[in-house]
Short mmCIF file of C-alpha atoms in Angstrom, two decimals:
data_model
loop_
_atom_site.label_atom_id
_atom_site.label_comp_id
_atom_site.label_asym_id
_atom_site.label_seq_id
_atom_site.Cartn_x
_atom_site.Cartn_y
_atom_site.Cartn_z
CA LYS A 300 -4.71 10.46 -10.68
CA VAL A 301 -5.38 6.84 -8.78
CA SER A 302 -5.85 7.69 -5.23
CA ASN A 303 -5.56 5.04 -1.93
CA PHE A 304 -8.95 6.03 -1.01
CA GLU A 305 -10.18 3.76 -4.40
CA MET A 306 -10.03 0.85 -1.83
CA GLY A 307 -11.03 -2.40 -3.58
CA ALA A 308 -10.03 -0.10 -7.13
CA THR A 309 -8.13 -1.86 -9.73
CA ILE A 310 -5.70 -0.57 -12.31
CA ASN A 311 -5.50 -1.18 -15.98
CA LEU A 312 -3.54 0.92 -18.72
CA ALA A 313 -5.48 1.85 -21.41
CA GLU A 314 -4.33 -0.06 -24.92
CA GLY A 315 -1.07 1.00 -26.27
CA ASN A 316 0.13 2.88 -23.24
CA THR A 317 3.51 2.58 -23.46
CA ASN A 318 4.40 5.63 -20.79
CA TYR A 319 3.76 3.57 -17.58
CA LYS A 320 3.71 0.24 -15.96
CA VAL A 321 1.75 -1.35 -13.20
CA ILE A 322 3.51 -3.97 -10.72
CA ASP A 323 1.64 -5.31 -7.62
CA ASN A 324 -0.96 -2.44 -7.46
CA ALA A 325 1.41 0.05 -8.05
CA ILE A 326 2.54 1.97 -10.87
CA PHE A 327 5.79 3.04 -12.56
CA THR A 328 7.16 4.92 -15.63
CA SER A 329 8.08 2.71 -18.23
CA ASP A 330 11.83 2.89 -17.15
CA MET A 331 10.81 1.66 -13.62
CA LYS A 332 12.79 5.02 -12.21
CA THR A 333 9.54 6.88 -10.72
CA LEU A 334 7.16 5.36 -8.44
CA VAL A 335 4.06 7.69 -9.51
CA VAL A 336 1.61 5.65 -6.57
CA ARG A 337 1.40 2.31 -5.21
CA CYS A 338 -2.47 1.81 -4.65
CA ASN A 339 -4.62 0.25 -2.18
CA GLY A 340 -6.52 -2.00 -4.41
CA THR A 341 -7.86 -5.53 -3.52
CA SER A 342 -4.77 -6.33 -0.67
CA THR A 343 -4.37 -7.11 2.70
CA ALA A 344 -0.65 -6.91 2.83
CA ASP A 345 0.29 -4.64 5.38
CA SER A 346 3.99 -4.40 3.80
CA TYR A 347 5.42 -3.51 1.05
CA VAL A 348 9.29 -3.33 -0.41
CA ILE A 349 9.83 -0.89 -3.23
CA PRO A 350 11.69 -2.52 -6.07
CA GLU A 351 15.39 -1.80 -6.90
CA GLY A 352 16.70 0.57 -9.40
CA VAL A 353 13.21 3.67 -8.21
CA THR A 354 15.06 7.13 -7.61
CA THR A 355 11.90 8.79 -7.25
CA ILE A 356 8.68 8.16 -4.80
CA GLY A 357 6.08 10.15 -6.12
CA VAL A 358 4.01 13.52 -5.23
CA SER A 359 1.20 11.71 -2.65
CA CYS A 360 2.57 8.45 -3.91
CA PHE A 361 1.50 6.55 -0.19
CA ASP A 362 -1.04 9.15 0.99
CA HIS A 363 -3.92 7.36 2.85
CA SER A 364 -2.23 3.73 2.24
CA ILE A 365 -2.82 0.85 4.48
CA LEU A 366 0.68 -0.56 4.47
CA ARG A 367 2.55 -0.77 7.73
CA HIS A 368 6.18 -1.51 6.52
CA ILE A 369 7.66 0.45 3.96
CA THR A 370 11.05 -0.40 2.61
CA ILE A 371 13.07 2.42 1.05
CA PRO A 372 16.30 0.83 -1.08
CA SER A 373 19.90 2.61 -1.52
CA THR A 374 18.26 3.97 -5.11
CA VAL A 375 16.24 6.41 -4.19
CA THR A 376 17.83 9.59 -4.47
CA THR A 377 13.87 11.70 -4.52
CA ILE A 378 11.15 11.76 -2.36
CA GLU A 379 8.31 14.22 -3.74
CA ASP A 380 5.71 16.05 -1.51
CA TYR A 381 2.94 14.34 0.32
CA ALA A 382 4.94 11.83 -0.25
CA PHE A 383 3.49 9.07 2.79
CA GLU A 384 1.14 11.90 3.65
CA VAL A 385 -1.34 10.32 6.12
CA SER A 386 -0.61 6.65 6.14
CA ALA A 387 -0.74 3.67 7.85
CA ILE A 388 3.29 3.72 8.53
CA GLU A 389 4.67 2.60 11.96
CA GLU A 390 8.55 3.29 10.64
CA LEU A 391 10.15 5.66 8.23
CA VAL A 392 13.75 5.01 7.65
CA ILE A 393 14.69 7.88 4.43
CA PRO A 394 17.98 5.63 3.57
CA ASP A 395 21.48 7.79 2.88
CA SER A 396 20.91 8.04 -1.01
CA VAL A 397 17.79 10.76 -0.45
CA THR A 398 19.00 14.25 -0.95
CA GLU A 399 16.01 15.36 -1.77
CA CYS A 400 12.53 15.25 0.11
CA GLY A 401 9.48 17.39 -0.36
CA ILE A 402 7.17 19.87 1.95
CA TYR A 403 4.83 17.22 4.31
CA THR A 404 6.43 14.43 3.61
CA ALA A 405 4.77 12.56 6.25
CA ILE A 406 1.99 13.94 7.93
CA GLN A 407 -0.56 13.06 10.39
CA CYS A 408 0.38 9.29 9.92
CA PRO A 409 -1.54 7.64 13.34
CA ASN A 410 0.40 5.13 13.57
CA LEU A 411 4.12 6.38 13.33
CA LYS A 412 6.19 5.95 16.51
CA ARG A 413 10.06 6.25 14.58
CA LEU A 414 11.89 7.85 12.19
CA VAL A 415 15.50 7.84 10.87
CA ILE A 416 16.15 10.70 8.40
CA GLY A 417 19.25 9.71 6.14
CA ASN A 418 22.90 11.68 6.54
CA GLY A 419 22.05 12.88 2.21
CA ILE A 420 19.56 15.05 3.26
CA LYS A 421 20.33 18.97 3.95
CA GLU A 422 17.29 20.77 4.69
CA LEU A 423 14.50 19.96 6.51
CA THR A 424 11.81 21.77 4.94
CA HIS A 425 7.64 23.26 5.52
CA SER A 426 5.94 20.49 7.56
CA GLN A 427 7.81 17.64 6.94
CA PHE A 428 6.37 15.63 9.60
CA ARG A 429 4.27 17.75 11.74
CA THR A 430 1.20 16.70 13.55
CA ASN A 431 2.58 12.70 13.73
CA GLU A 432 0.75 12.64 17.68
CA ASN A 433 2.10 9.46 18.51
CA LEU A 434 5.70 10.32 16.97
CA GLU A 435 8.00 8.98 19.52
CA GLU A 436 11.77 9.40 18.18
CA VAL A 437 13.36 11.25 15.97
CA VAL A 438 17.23 10.96 14.68
CA ILE A 439 18.37 13.62 12.51
CA GLY A 440 20.78 12.62 9.83
CA SER A 441 24.68 13.78 10.14
CA GLY A 442 24.22 16.37 6.15
CA VAL A 443 20.96 18.29 7.27
CA LYS A 444 22.39 21.73 7.77
CA THR A 445 19.13 23.92 7.96
CA ILE A 446 15.42 23.59 9.32
CA VAL A 447 12.99 25.26 8.49
CA GLU A 448 9.65 26.10 10.34
CA THR A 449 7.29 23.59 11.83
CA VAL A 450 8.91 20.61 11.29
CA PHE A 451 7.94 18.58 14.25
CA SER A 452 5.01 20.89 15.34
CA GLY A 453 2.19 19.05 16.84
CA CYS A 454 4.24 15.94 17.24
CA LYS A 455 2.49 15.56 20.67
CA SER A 456 4.37 12.03 21.94
CA LEU A 457 7.80 13.23 20.85
CA ARG A 458 10.09 12.23 23.78
CA SER A 459 13.18 11.86 22.14
CA VAL A 460 15.43 14.52 18.88
CA THR A 461 19.21 13.19 18.31
CA PHE A 462 21.56 14.47 15.89
CA ALA A 463 23.67 11.65 13.87
CA GLU A 464 27.17 11.66 15.20
CA GLY A 465 29.27 14.51 12.85
CA SER A 466 25.86 16.51 12.56
CA GLN A 467 26.76 20.26 10.02
CA LEU A 468 23.36 21.39 11.42
CA GLU A 469 24.40 25.21 11.00
CA ALA A 470 20.38 26.93 12.07
CA ILE A 471 16.94 26.04 12.72
CA THR A 472 15.85 29.37 10.81
CA GLY A 473 11.98 28.78 10.50
CA ASP A 474 9.58 29.52 13.70
CA ARG A 475 7.68 26.33 16.13
CA VAL A 476 9.91 23.85 15.20
CA PHE A 477 9.74 21.51 17.81
CA ALA A 478 6.69 23.36 19.32
CA ASN A 479 3.82 21.42 21.32
CA THR A 480 6.14 18.26 21.73
CA ALA A 481 6.72 15.85 24.08
CA LEU A 482 10.45 16.72 24.66
CA GLU A 483 12.22 16.29 28.28
CA SER A 484 16.02 16.95 27.15
CA ILE A 485 17.50 18.50 24.06
CA GLU A 486 21.52 18.45 22.91
CA LEU A 487 21.94 20.97 19.31
CA PRO A 488 25.56 20.34 17.86
CA ASP A 489 28.05 23.27 18.55
CA SER A 490 27.43 23.64 14.89
CA CYS A 491 24.54 25.43 15.06
CA THR A 492 24.83 29.11 15.73
CA LYS A 493 20.77 30.54 15.32
CA VAL A 494 17.56 28.92 16.81
CA ALA A 495 14.92 30.99 15.11
CA LYS A 496 12.02 32.21 17.22
CA TRP A 497 9.38 30.42 19.91
CA ALA A 498 11.10 26.80 18.30
CA PHE A 499 10.45 25.41 21.42
CA TRP A 500 7.18 26.77 22.59
CA ASP A 501 4.42 25.38 24.54
CA CYS A 502 7.03 22.06 25.20
CA SER A 503 5.82 21.96 28.25
CA GLU A 504 8.13 18.46 29.64
CA LEU A 505 11.19 20.18 28.53
CA LYS A 506 13.91 20.03 30.91
CA SER A 507 17.32 20.99 29.61
CA ILE A 508 18.87 22.64 26.20
CA VAL A 509 21.92 22.53 24.68
CA ALA A 510 23.16 24.81 22.35
CA ARG A 511 26.55 25.86 23.59
CA GLY A 512 27.15 27.00 19.74
CA ILE A 513 24.54 30.03 19.46
CA GLN A 514 26.02 33.13 18.96
CA LEU A 515 24.71 36.47 19.81
CA ASP A 516 25.76 39.72 19.59
CA GLU A 517 25.64 42.36 22.39
CA LYS A 518 21.71 43.46 21.72
CA GLY A 519 21.18 39.70 21.44
CA GLY A 520 20.90 39.27 17.90
CA ALA A 521 17.49 39.98 15.71
CA ASP A 522 18.38 35.88 14.61
CA ASN A 523 17.87 34.24 17.61
CA PHE A 524 15.49 37.16 19.60
CA GLY A 525 12.91 34.81 21.32
CA SER A 526 14.17 31.53 19.84
CA PHE A 527 13.46 29.78 23.80
CA TYR A 528 10.67 31.89 24.22
CA ASN A 529 8.22 29.80 26.14
CA ALA A 530 10.87 27.22 26.85
CA SER A 531 11.84 28.30 29.56
CA ASN A 532 9.89 30.85 33.04
CA GLY A 533 10.67 33.67 31.51
CA SER A 534 7.25 33.47 29.63
CA GLY A 535 5.94 33.08 32.88
CA CYS A 536 4.70 29.03 31.40
CA TYR A 537 7.53 26.80 31.54
CA LYS A 538 11.60 25.95 32.92
CA ALA A 539 13.81 24.37 31.08
CA THR A 540 17.82 24.79 32.33
CA ILE A 541 19.11 26.77 29.02
CA THR A 542 23.05 25.76 28.70
CA ALA A 543 24.56 28.41 25.58
CA ASN A 544 27.13 30.50 24.74
CA ILE A 545 25.34 33.65 26.13
CA LEU A 546 26.94 36.37 27.80
CA THR A 547 24.79 38.93 29.51
CA ASN A 548 21.70 39.07 31.02
CA SER A 549 20.17 41.00 28.10
CA GLN A 550 21.41 38.41 25.30
CA ALA A 551 19.10 35.87 27.75
CA TRP A 552 16.46 38.13 27.89
CA ARG A 553 15.66 38.90 24.58
CA SER A 554 16.44 35.19 23.79
CA GLY A 555 13.87 34.15 26.35
CA ILE A 556 16.16 33.29 28.79
CA PRO A 557 15.35 34.70 32.41
CA ALA A 558 18.62 35.58 33.79
CA LYS A 559 18.79 33.06 36.62
CA ASP A 560 17.96 30.00 34.20
CA TYR A 561 21.47 30.80 31.67
CA PHE A 562 23.92 28.26 31.94
CA LEU A 563 27.82 29.49 30.36
CA GLU A 564 29.78 27.78 28.31
CA ASP A 565 31.46 26.25 30.98
CA GLY A 566 28.82 25.57 32.87
CA SER A 567 28.61 28.48 35.76
CA LYS A 568 25.97 30.91 36.24
#
């Protein structure tokens, strides 16, 4: 494996190697379908355009890359694990053509401020974008149906999360998805019926959560137990006004909402 740690490294293929090609300090499979890795090498360029026709961005492809701007073409359908880990990228726009996106896609990227997730992705998976401490804005595509654990956990500057028009989000199934972020408000799509426990843990700036689609049974519903814990003053820490289709004090309490801080779907107490 060629690593982006190796500044100044030159890539040379062994004589007779017909499995790969090297172009602009990047290694491709011979059919130009997979970008295996783009190395820093001796280049001082801060931008890179992935060639049209590439369908897969390989594991750790831009790991520790110095590139600040990377353009992904609409031919790409798969982004593999760790693809942009600890890179210098400032904005990541995942096109609608991408349907598969691996774990730890872009974590600990110190310059990343904006993330747009295309409409082709159906699930945000384990820790994909966590601990990007300067990430401020996220747009989640309409195709995303489930969000699993800690996807945005530790993004301490994250203030804006919006869902694309026509969002099909059904559930936040993993713990601490937005934990330790700077969110001030969030409106979940009405199609979202479940929010896992501690989803908004340690969100000290959070003032408003709209989650009208949440469905609870008479006992509160195990799937939503503790959904809003620590987002409201029910935990003795923070306070957010939560608008949800919750009908009883018992349901509210089991979801982590003190009775005086929840609103029915029509806006009444």
